[in-house]
């Protein structure tokens, strides 16, 4: 019995066509996903260790980011969950910049969300590290120690003041008394001489008168 191969020949192209349609159906929904933009780089980069919190972070994408209001969101928080962003992010072509403020130590987490050039939102997250500031070392306060050297004794200076010279003339009235006695004696002598001469003269005058008679 001879079997015809014609039906098998007609079935093979149909199977190949069905397989091609199935493959196309799988590839078509996935095509837009390959068109989405993606984050190319960041400054600081993921897992970078910095000396201090930078003034800003910059995210660079593979195509221009749509700059519509509220479409771009950048959240930056420290290890305690405190926000470090300062104002709203700015979009310039493929770059998105977010200003930062404050201080941080430990892991700093960045969560971003933008709208790619095809209109689809994309998001992601990464982290960098800011080491904790070193704790200042306390300087020990010097302890005052008692000095074993005895303090010098105060020197007492004694000044000898000469006693004032006694004025003997004022202290004793004896010289004045002797002077007064001398004056009295002199005056008495002068009076006695005068009286003696007067008496002698009177006696002479009387004797001469009596002789005349």
mmCIF file of N, CA, C and O in Angstrom, residues 16-103:
data_model
loop_
_atom_site.group_PDB
_atom_site.id
_atom_site.type_symbol
_atom_site.label_atom_id
_atom_site.label_comp_id
_atom_site.label_asym_id
_atom_site.label_seq_id
_atom_site.Cartn_x
_atom_site.Cartn_y
_atom_site.Cartn_z
ATOM 1 N N UNK A 16 4.581 25.637 10.680
ATOM 2 C CA UNK A 16 5.616 26.682 10.753
ATOM 3 C C UNK A 16 4.989 28.062 10.887
ATOM 4 O O UNK A 16 5.499 28.921 11.631
ATOM 5 N N UNK A 17 3.888 28.280 10.176
ATOM 6 C CA UNK A 17 3.223 29.584 10.276
ATOM 7 C C UNK A 17 2.656 29.806 11.665
ATOM 8 O O UNK A 17 2.728 30.912 12.231
ATOM 9 N N UNK A 18 2.082 28.760 12.258
ATOM 10 C CA UNK A 18 1.537 28.892 13.612
ATOM 11 C C UNK A 18 2.649 29.162 14.632
ATOM 12 O O UNK A 18 2.493 29.974 15.561
ATOM 13 N N UNK A 19 3.770 28.516 14.453
ATOM 14 C CA UNK A 19 4.904 28.740 15.361
ATOM 15 C C UNK A 19 5.429 30.159 15.251
ATOM 16 O O UNK A 19 5.785 30.811 16.236
ATOM 17 N N UNK A 20 5.447 30.678 14.023
ATOM 18 C CA UNK A 20 5.919 32.049 13.822
ATOM 19 C C UNK A 20 4.979 33.052 14.464
ATOM 20 O O UNK A 20 5.399 34.051 15.064
ATOM 21 N N UNK A 21 3.663 32.780 14.331
ATOM 22 C CA UNK A 21 2.689 33.681 14.955
ATOM 23 C C UNK A 21 2.801 33.647 16.485
ATOM 24 O O UNK A 21 2.689 34.684 17.158
ATOM 25 N N UNK A 22 3.023 32.456 17.048
ATOM 26 C CA UNK A 22 3.165 32.346 18.502
ATOM 27 C C UNK A 22 4.401 33.068 18.989
ATOM 28 O O UNK A 22 4.389 33.752 20.017
ATOM 29 N N UNK A 23 5.501 32.952 18.240
ATOM 30 C CA UNK A 23 6.730 33.654 18.626
ATOM 31 C C UNK A 23 6.552 35.161 18.527
ATOM 32 O O UNK A 23 7.018 35.923 19.383
ATOM 33 N N UNK A 24 5.858 35.605 17.517
ATOM 34 C CA UNK A 24 5.607 37.040 17.365
ATOM 35 C C UNK A 24 4.736 37.566 18.491
ATOM 36 O O UNK A 24 4.916 38.684 18.990
ATOM 37 N N UNK A 25 3.769 36.732 18.911
ATOM 38 C CA UNK A 25 2.905 37.149 20.015
ATOM 39 C C UNK A 25 3.680 37.292 21.312
ATOM 40 O O UNK A 25 3.355 38.133 22.163
ATOM 41 N N UNK A 26 4.722 36.496 21.492
ATOM 42 C CA UNK A 26 5.542 36.608 22.698
ATOM 43 C C UNK A 26 6.473 37.816 22.659
ATOM 44 O O UNK A 26 6.752 38.450 23.676
ATOM 45 N N UNK A 27 6.943 38.150 21.467
ATOM 46 C CA UNK A 27 7.909 39.236 21.340
ATOM 47 C C UNK A 27 7.255 40.609 21.317
ATOM 48 O O UNK A 27 7.830 41.584 21.794
ATOM 49 N N UNK A 28 6.073 40.713 20.812
ATOM 50 C CA UNK A 28 5.447 42.034 20.685
ATOM 51 C C UNK A 28 5.181 42.690 22.031
ATOM 52 O O UNK A 28 5.499 43.851 22.241
ATOM 53 N N UNK A 29 4.601 42.040 23.062
ATOM 54 C CA UNK A 29 4.395 42.710 24.349
ATOM 55 C C UNK A 29 5.699 43.090 25.030
ATOM 56 O O UNK A 29 5.744 44.030 25.802
ATOM 57 N N UNK A 30 6.730 42.341 24.753
ATOM 58 C CA UNK A 30 8.002 42.648 25.420
ATOM 59 C C UNK A 30 8.745 43.771 24.752
ATOM 60 O O UNK A 30 9.674 44.331 25.325
ATOM 61 N N UNK A 31 8.398 44.141 23.576
ATOM 62 C CA UNK A 31 9.137 45.180 22.853
ATOM 63 C C UNK A 31 9.137 46.518 23.562
ATOM 64 O O UNK A 31 10.175 47.172 23.666
ATOM 65 N N UNK A 32 7.999 47.007 24.115
ATOM 66 C CA UNK A 32 8.044 48.301 24.813
ATOM 67 C C UNK A 32 8.965 48.306 26.017
ATOM 68 O O UNK A 32 9.527 49.334 26.365
ATOM 69 N N UNK A 33 9.127 47.169 26.668
ATOM 70 C CA UNK A 33 9.991 47.133 27.838
ATOM 71 C C UNK A 33 11.417 47.461 27.470
ATOM 72 O O UNK A 33 12.140 48.100 28.224
ATOM 73 N N UNK A 34 11.864 47.035 26.314
ATOM 74 C CA UNK A 34 13.220 47.339 25.895
ATOM 75 C C UNK A 34 13.366 48.809 25.522
ATOM 76 O O UNK A 34 14.467 49.319 25.454
ATOM 77 N N UNK A 35 12.269 49.517 25.315
ATOM 78 C CA UNK A 35 12.337 50.928 24.934
ATOM 79 C C UNK A 35 12.428 51.839 26.146
ATOM 80 O O UNK A 35 12.710 53.025 25.994
ATOM 81 N N UNK A 36 12.160 51.333 27.354
ATOM 82 C CA UNK A 36 12.217 52.184 28.546
ATOM 83 C C UNK A 36 13.644 52.657 28.791
ATOM 84 O O UNK A 36 14.618 51.953 28.518
ATOM 85 N N UNK A 37 13.754 53.889 29.305
ATOM 86 C CA UNK A 37 15.063 54.423 29.672
ATOM 87 C C UNK A 37 15.532 53.766 30.970
ATOM 88 O O UNK A 37 14.749 53.131 31.685
ATOM 89 N N UNK A 38 16.800 53.980 31.281
ATOM 90 C CA UNK A 38 17.357 53.401 32.502
ATOM 91 C C UNK A 38 18.409 54.331 33.094
ATOM 92 O O UNK A 38 18.951 55.199 32.399
ATOM 93 N N UNK A 39 18.679 54.140 34.387
ATOM 94 C CA UNK A 39 19.704 54.927 35.076
ATOM 95 C C UNK A 39 21.082 54.452 34.617
ATOM 96 O O UNK A 39 21.415 53.268 34.736
ATOM 97 N N UNK A 40 21.874 55.386 34.092
ATOM 98 C CA UNK A 40 23.195 55.046 33.587
ATOM 99 C C UNK A 40 24.265 55.196 34.667
ATOM 100 O O UNK A 40 25.126 54.341 34.841
ATOM 101 N N UNK A 41 24.200 56.300 35.429
ATOM 102 C CA UNK A 41 25.210 56.553 36.465
ATOM 103 C C UNK A 41 24.631 57.489 37.509
ATOM 104 O O UNK A 41 23.586 58.117 37.303
ATOM 105 N N UNK A 42 25.340 57.580 38.629
ATOM 106 C CA UNK A 42 24.940 58.503 39.701
ATOM 107 C C UNK A 42 26.194 59.061 40.359
ATOM 108 O O UNK A 42 27.253 58.433 40.358
ATOM 109 N N UNK A 43 26.054 60.259 40.889
ATOM 110 C CA UNK A 43 27.154 60.912 41.609
ATOM 111 C C UNK A 43 26.598 61.458 42.921
ATOM 112 O O UNK A 43 25.846 62.427 42.910
ATOM 113 N N UNK A 44 26.922 60.851 44.076
ATOM 114 C CA UNK A 44 27.838 59.726 44.256
ATOM 115 C C UNK A 44 27.248 58.423 43.737
ATOM 116 O O UNK A 44 26.033 58.290 43.605
ATOM 117 N N UNK A 45 28.139 57.482 43.480
ATOM 118 C CA UNK A 45 27.697 56.201 42.940
ATOM 119 C C UNK A 45 27.236 55.285 44.064
ATOM 120 O O UNK A 45 27.458 55.549 45.249
ATOM 121 N N UNK A 46 26.597 54.207 43.676
ATOM 122 C CA UNK A 46 26.107 53.238 44.661
ATOM 123 C C UNK A 46 27.281 52.617 45.420
ATOM 124 O O UNK A 46 28.322 52.309 44.832
ATOM 125 N N UNK A 47 27.093 52.475 46.733
ATOM 126 C CA UNK A 47 28.070 51.867 47.637
ATOM 127 C C UNK A 47 29.347 52.693 47.802
ATOM 128 O O UNK A 47 30.326 52.215 48.375
ATOM 129 N N UNK A 48 29.340 53.951 47.338
ATOM 130 C CA UNK A 48 30.517 54.800 47.525
ATOM 131 C C UNK A 48 30.594 55.272 48.976
ATOM 132 O O UNK A 48 29.572 55.506 49.625
ATOM 133 N N UNK A 49 31.817 55.418 49.490
ATOM 134 C CA UNK A 49 32.041 55.898 50.855
ATOM 135 C C UNK A 49 32.606 57.311 50.769
ATOM 136 O O UNK A 49 33.677 57.524 50.176
ATOM 137 N N UNK A 50 31.908 58.278 51.360
ATOM 138 C CA UNK A 50 32.297 59.682 51.295
ATOM 139 C C UNK A 50 32.766 60.169 52.662
ATOM 140 O O UNK A 50 32.439 59.586 53.704
ATOM 141 N N UNK A 51 33.520 61.262 52.629
ATOM 142 C CA UNK A 51 33.966 61.865 53.893
ATOM 143 C C UNK A 51 32.847 62.648 54.568
ATOM 144 O O UNK A 51 32.822 62.775 55.795
ATOM 145 N N UNK A 52 31.931 63.206 53.758
ATOM 146 C CA UNK A 52 30.828 64.003 54.312
ATOM 147 C C UNK A 52 29.679 63.967 53.310
ATOM 148 O O UNK A 52 29.834 63.533 52.154
ATOM 149 N N UNK A 53 28.526 64.415 53.758
ATOM 150 C CA UNK A 53 27.357 64.463 52.885
ATOM 151 C C UNK A 53 27.607 65.475 51.767
ATOM 152 O O UNK A 53 27.958 66.627 52.034
ATOM 153 N N UNK A 54 27.433 65.087 50.488
ATOM 154 C CA UNK A 54 27.670 66.042 49.401
ATOM 155 C C UNK A 54 26.588 67.105 49.353
ATOM 156 O O UNK A 54 25.510 66.962 49.934
ATOM 157 N N UNK A 55 26.874 68.178 48.621
ATOM 158 C CA UNK A 55 25.902 69.269 48.496
ATOM 159 C C UNK A 55 24.726 68.875 47.617
ATOM 160 O O UNK A 55 23.632 69.427 47.757
ATOM 161 N N UNK A 56 24.936 67.888 46.730
ATOM 162 C CA UNK A 56 23.859 67.458 45.847
ATOM 163 C C UNK A 56 24.182 66.072 45.301
ATOM 164 O O UNK A 56 25.322 65.596 45.410
ATOM 165 N N UNK A 57 23.171 65.417 44.743
ATOM 166 C CA UNK A 57 23.383 64.174 44.010
ATOM 167 C C UNK A 57 22.872 64.383 42.594
ATOM 168 O O UNK A 57 21.933 65.165 42.363
ATOM 169 N N UNK A 58 23.512 63.692 41.624
ATOM 170 C CA UNK A 58 23.126 63.814 40.215
ATOM 171 C C UNK A 58 22.894 62.420 39.648
ATOM 172 O O UNK A 58 23.765 61.536 39.781
ATOM 173 N N UNK A 59 21.741 62.221 39.032
ATOM 174 C CA UNK A 59 21.388 60.956 38.388
ATOM 175 C C UNK A 59 21.362 61.179 36.879
ATOM 176 O O UNK A 59 20.740 62.138 36.400
ATOM 177 N N UNK A 60 22.024 60.303 36.133
ATOM 178 C CA UNK A 60 22.093 60.423 34.681
ATOM 179 C C UNK A 60 21.413 59.210 34.045
ATOM 180 O O UNK A 60 21.726 58.060 34.403
ATOM 181 N N UNK A 61 20.506 59.470 33.086
ATOM 182 C CA UNK A 61 19.715 58.409 32.460
ATOM 183 C C UNK A 61 20.118 58.236 30.992
ATOM 184 O O UNK A 61 20.844 59.064 30.419
ATOM 185 N N UNK A 62 19.631 57.169 30.399
ATOM 186 C CA UNK A 62 20.012 56.829 29.020
ATOM 187 C C UNK A 62 19.327 57.710 27.982
ATOM 188 O O UNK A 62 19.746 57.739 26.819
ATOM 189 N N UNK A 63 18.299 58.434 28.353
ATOM 190 C CA UNK A 63 17.606 59.350 27.443
ATOM 191 C C UNK A 63 17.028 60.494 28.267
ATOM 192 O O UNK A 63 17.065 60.476 29.507
ATOM 193 N N UNK A 64 16.533 61.484 27.569
ATOM 194 C CA UNK A 64 15.969 62.640 28.262
ATOM 195 C C UNK A 64 14.811 62.212 29.154
ATOM 196 O O UNK A 64 13.980 61.372 28.782
ATOM 197 N N UNK A 65 14.772 62.829 30.341
ATOM 198 C CA UNK A 65 13.713 62.552 31.313
ATOM 199 C C UNK A 65 12.639 63.610 31.160
ATOM 200 O O UNK A 65 12.943 64.799 30.999
ATOM 201 N N UNK A 66 11.370 63.182 31.204
ATOM 202 C CA UNK A 66 10.277 64.142 31.098
ATOM 203 C C UNK A 66 10.247 65.023 32.336
ATOM 204 O O UNK A 66 10.305 64.530 33.470
ATOM 205 N N UNK A 67 10.161 66.321 32.122
ATOM 206 C CA UNK A 67 10.245 67.280 33.226
ATOM 207 C C UNK A 67 8.885 67.809 33.624
ATOM 208 O O UNK A 67 8.743 68.974 33.983
ATOM 209 N N UNK A 68 7.855 67.012 33.581
ATOM 210 C CA UNK A 68 6.525 67.458 33.994
ATOM 211 C C UNK A 68 6.463 67.573 35.510
ATOM 212 O O UNK A 68 7.218 66.913 36.234
ATOM 213 N N UNK A 69 5.553 68.438 36.006
ATOM 214 C CA UNK A 69 5.434 68.682 37.445
ATOM 215 C C UNK A 69 5.058 67.401 38.181
ATOM 216 O O UNK A 69 4.104 66.707 37.813
ATOM 217 N N UNK A 70 5.833 67.109 39.235
ATOM 218 C CA UNK A 70 5.537 65.957 40.076
ATOM 219 C C UNK A 70 5.962 64.633 39.497
ATOM 220 O O UNK A 70 5.815 63.591 40.155
ATOM 221 N N UNK A 71 6.488 64.642 38.259
ATOM 222 C CA UNK A 71 6.880 63.375 37.646
ATOM 223 C C UNK A 71 8.193 62.858 38.207
ATOM 224 O O UNK A 71 8.421 61.648 38.251
ATOM 225 N N UNK A 72 9.075 63.773 38.623
ATOM 226 C CA UNK A 72 10.391 63.388 39.129
ATOM 227 C C UNK A 72 10.393 63.524 40.649
ATOM 228 O O UNK A 72 10.119 64.597 41.185
ATOM 229 N N UNK A 73 10.709 62.442 41.315
ATOM 230 C CA UNK A 73 10.737 62.426 42.788
ATOM 231 C C UNK A 73 12.063 61.807 43.227
ATOM 232 O O UNK A 73 12.401 60.700 42.793
ATOM 233 N N UNK A 74 12.786 62.537 44.071
ATOM 234 C CA UNK A 74 14.046 62.034 44.637
ATOM 235 C C UNK A 74 13.928 62.118 46.154
ATOM 236 O O UNK A 74 13.688 63.206 46.705
ATOM 237 N N UNK A 75 14.090 60.999 46.830
ATOM 238 C CA UNK A 75 14.065 60.961 48.293
ATOM 239 C C UNK A 75 15.439 60.498 48.790
ATOM 240 O O UNK A 75 15.932 59.440 48.359
ATOM 241 N N UNK A 76 16.020 61.289 49.678
ATOM 242 C CA UNK A 76 17.328 60.956 50.260
ATOM 243 C C UNK A 76 17.177 61.002 51.778
ATOM 244 O O UNK A 76 16.795 62.035 52.344
ATOM 245 N N UNK A 77 17.468 59.896 52.442
ATOM 246 C CA UNK A 77 17.307 59.808 53.900
ATOM 247 C C UNK A 77 18.562 59.213 54.526
ATOM 248 O O UNK A 77 19.278 58.425 53.892
ATOM 249 N N UNK A 78 18.803 59.601 55.789
ATOM 250 C CA UNK A 78 19.951 59.042 56.503
ATOM 251 C C UNK A 78 19.563 57.729 57.171
ATOM 252 O O UNK A 78 18.460 57.207 56.965
ATOM 253 N N UNK A 79 20.488 57.210 57.990
ATOM 254 C CA UNK A 79 20.249 55.910 58.611
ATOM 255 C C UNK A 79 19.060 55.931 59.554
ATOM 256 O O UNK A 79 18.410 54.909 59.783
ATOM 257 N N UNK A 80 18.724 57.110 60.109
ATOM 258 C CA UNK A 80 17.594 57.223 61.026
ATOM 259 C C UNK A 80 16.289 57.527 60.302
ATOM 260 O O UNK A 80 15.244 57.661 60.937
ATOM 261 N N UNK A 81 16.341 57.674 58.970
ATOM 262 C CA UNK A 81 15.137 57.967 58.206
ATOM 263 C C UNK A 81 14.852 59.447 58.057
ATOM 264 O O UNK A 81 13.793 59.821 57.548
ATOM 265 N N UNK A 82 15.784 60.303 58.467
ATOM 266 C CA UNK A 82 15.591 61.754 58.353
ATOM 267 C C UNK A 82 15.863 62.202 56.925
ATOM 268 O O UNK A 82 16.861 61.807 56.317
ATOM 269 N N UNK A 83 14.961 63.037 56.389
ATOM 270 C CA UNK A 83 15.118 63.520 55.017
ATOM 271 C C UNK A 83 16.287 64.488 54.924
ATOM 272 O O UNK A 83 16.483 65.358 55.788
ATOM 273 N N UNK A 84 17.059 64.345 53.836
ATOM 274 C CA UNK A 84 18.224 65.204 53.614
ATOM 275 C C UNK A 84 18.074 66.063 52.368
ATOM 276 O O UNK A 84 18.999 66.791 52.010
ATOM 277 N N UNK A 85 16.914 66.016 51.712
ATOM 278 C CA UNK A 85 16.718 66.780 50.487
ATOM 279 C C UNK A 85 16.463 68.248 50.807
ATOM 280 O O UNK A 85 15.928 68.600 51.850
ATOM 281 N N UNK A 86 16.865 69.106 49.862
ATOM 282 C CA UNK A 86 16.681 70.549 50.015
ATOM 283 C C UNK A 86 15.989 71.066 48.754
ATOM 284 O O UNK A 86 16.634 71.340 47.744
ATOM 285 N N UNK A 87 14.677 71.186 48.839
ATOM 286 C CA UNK A 87 13.909 71.657 47.685
ATOM 287 C C UNK A 87 13.586 70.535 46.722
ATOM 288 O O UNK A 87 13.812 69.352 46.981
ATOM 289 N N UNK A 88 13.061 70.932 45.558
ATOM 290 C CA UNK A 88 12.636 69.971 44.540
ATOM 291 C C UNK A 88 13.791 69.654 43.592
ATOM 292 O O UNK A 88 14.705 70.466 43.412
ATOM 293 N N UNK A 89 13.774 68.481 42.969
ATOM 294 C CA UNK A 89 14.828 68.140 42.007
ATOM 295 C C UNK A 89 14.688 68.951 40.724
ATOM 296 O O UNK A 89 13.600 69.429 40.382
ATOM 297 N N UNK A 90 15.797 69.113 40.027
ATOM 298 C CA UNK A 90 15.786 69.825 38.742
ATOM 299 C C UNK A 90 16.170 68.842 37.644
ATOM 300 O O UNK A 90 17.051 67.993 37.806
ATOM 301 N N UNK A 91 15.488 68.975 36.490
ATOM 302 C CA UNK A 91 15.709 68.087 35.345
ATOM 303 C C UNK A 91 16.323 68.894 34.215
ATOM 304 O O UNK A 91 15.821 69.969 33.854
ATOM 305 N N UNK A 92 17.414 68.370 33.651
ATOM 306 C CA UNK A 92 18.061 69.006 32.510
ATOM 307 C C UNK A 92 18.502 67.917 31.537
ATOM 308 O O UNK A 92 19.578 67.322 31.705
ATOM 309 N N UNK A 93 17.647 67.629 30.550
ATOM 310 C CA UNK A 93 17.968 66.582 29.584
ATOM 311 C C UNK A 93 17.959 65.217 30.242
ATOM 312 O O UNK A 93 16.958 64.758 30.781
ATOM 313 N N UNK A 94 19.127 64.563 30.215
ATOM 314 C CA UNK A 94 19.240 63.228 30.807
ATOM 315 C C UNK A 94 19.650 63.264 32.278
ATOM 316 O O UNK A 94 19.728 62.211 32.913
ATOM 317 N N UNK A 95 19.928 64.469 32.814
ATOM 318 C CA UNK A 95 20.428 64.581 34.196
ATOM 319 C C UNK A 95 19.347 65.112 35.126
ATOM 320 O O UNK A 95 18.603 66.039 34.782
ATOM 321 N N UNK A 96 19.286 64.520 36.307
ATOM 322 C CA UNK A 96 18.380 64.975 37.365
ATOM 323 C C UNK A 96 19.247 65.281 38.597
ATOM 324 O O UNK A 96 20.019 64.427 39.040
ATOM 325 N N UNK A 97 19.121 66.506 39.132
ATOM 326 C CA UNK A 97 19.943 66.946 40.262
ATOM 327 C C UNK A 97 19.053 67.234 41.448
ATOM 328 O O UNK A 97 18.008 67.896 41.317
ATOM 329 N N UNK A 98 19.472 66.758 42.607
ATOM 330 C CA UNK A 98 18.742 66.992 43.856
ATOM 331 C C UNK A 98 19.700 67.588 44.880
ATOM 332 O O UNK A 98 20.719 66.995 45.224
ATOM 333 N N UNK A 99 19.384 68.802 45.358
ATOM 334 C CA UNK A 99 20.219 69.437 46.381
ATOM 335 C C UNK A 99 19.988 68.769 47.730
ATOM 336 O O UNK A 99 18.874 68.322 48.040
ATOM 337 N N UNK A 100 21.052 68.729 48.550
ATOM 338 C CA UNK A 100 20.983 68.116 49.871
ATOM 339 C C UNK A 100 21.332 69.143 50.940
ATOM 340 O O UNK A 100 22.006 70.150 50.675
ATOM 341 N N UNK A 101 20.891 68.875 52.154
ATOM 342 C CA UNK A 101 21.197 69.755 53.284
ATOM 343 C C UNK A 101 21.249 68.921 54.547
ATOM 344 O O UNK A 101 20.610 67.863 54.641
ATOM 345 N N UNK A 102 22.013 69.411 55.524
ATOM 346 C CA UNK A 102 22.112 68.714 56.802
ATOM 347 C C UNK A 102 23.377 67.882 56.883
ATOM 348 O O UNK A 102 24.284 67.980 56.047
ATOM 349 N N UNK A 103 23.441 67.062 57.906
ATOM 350 C CA UNK A 103 24.577 66.167 58.105
ATOM 351 C C UNK A 103 24.052 64.746 58.259
ATOM 352 O O UNK A 103 22.906 64.534 58.644
#
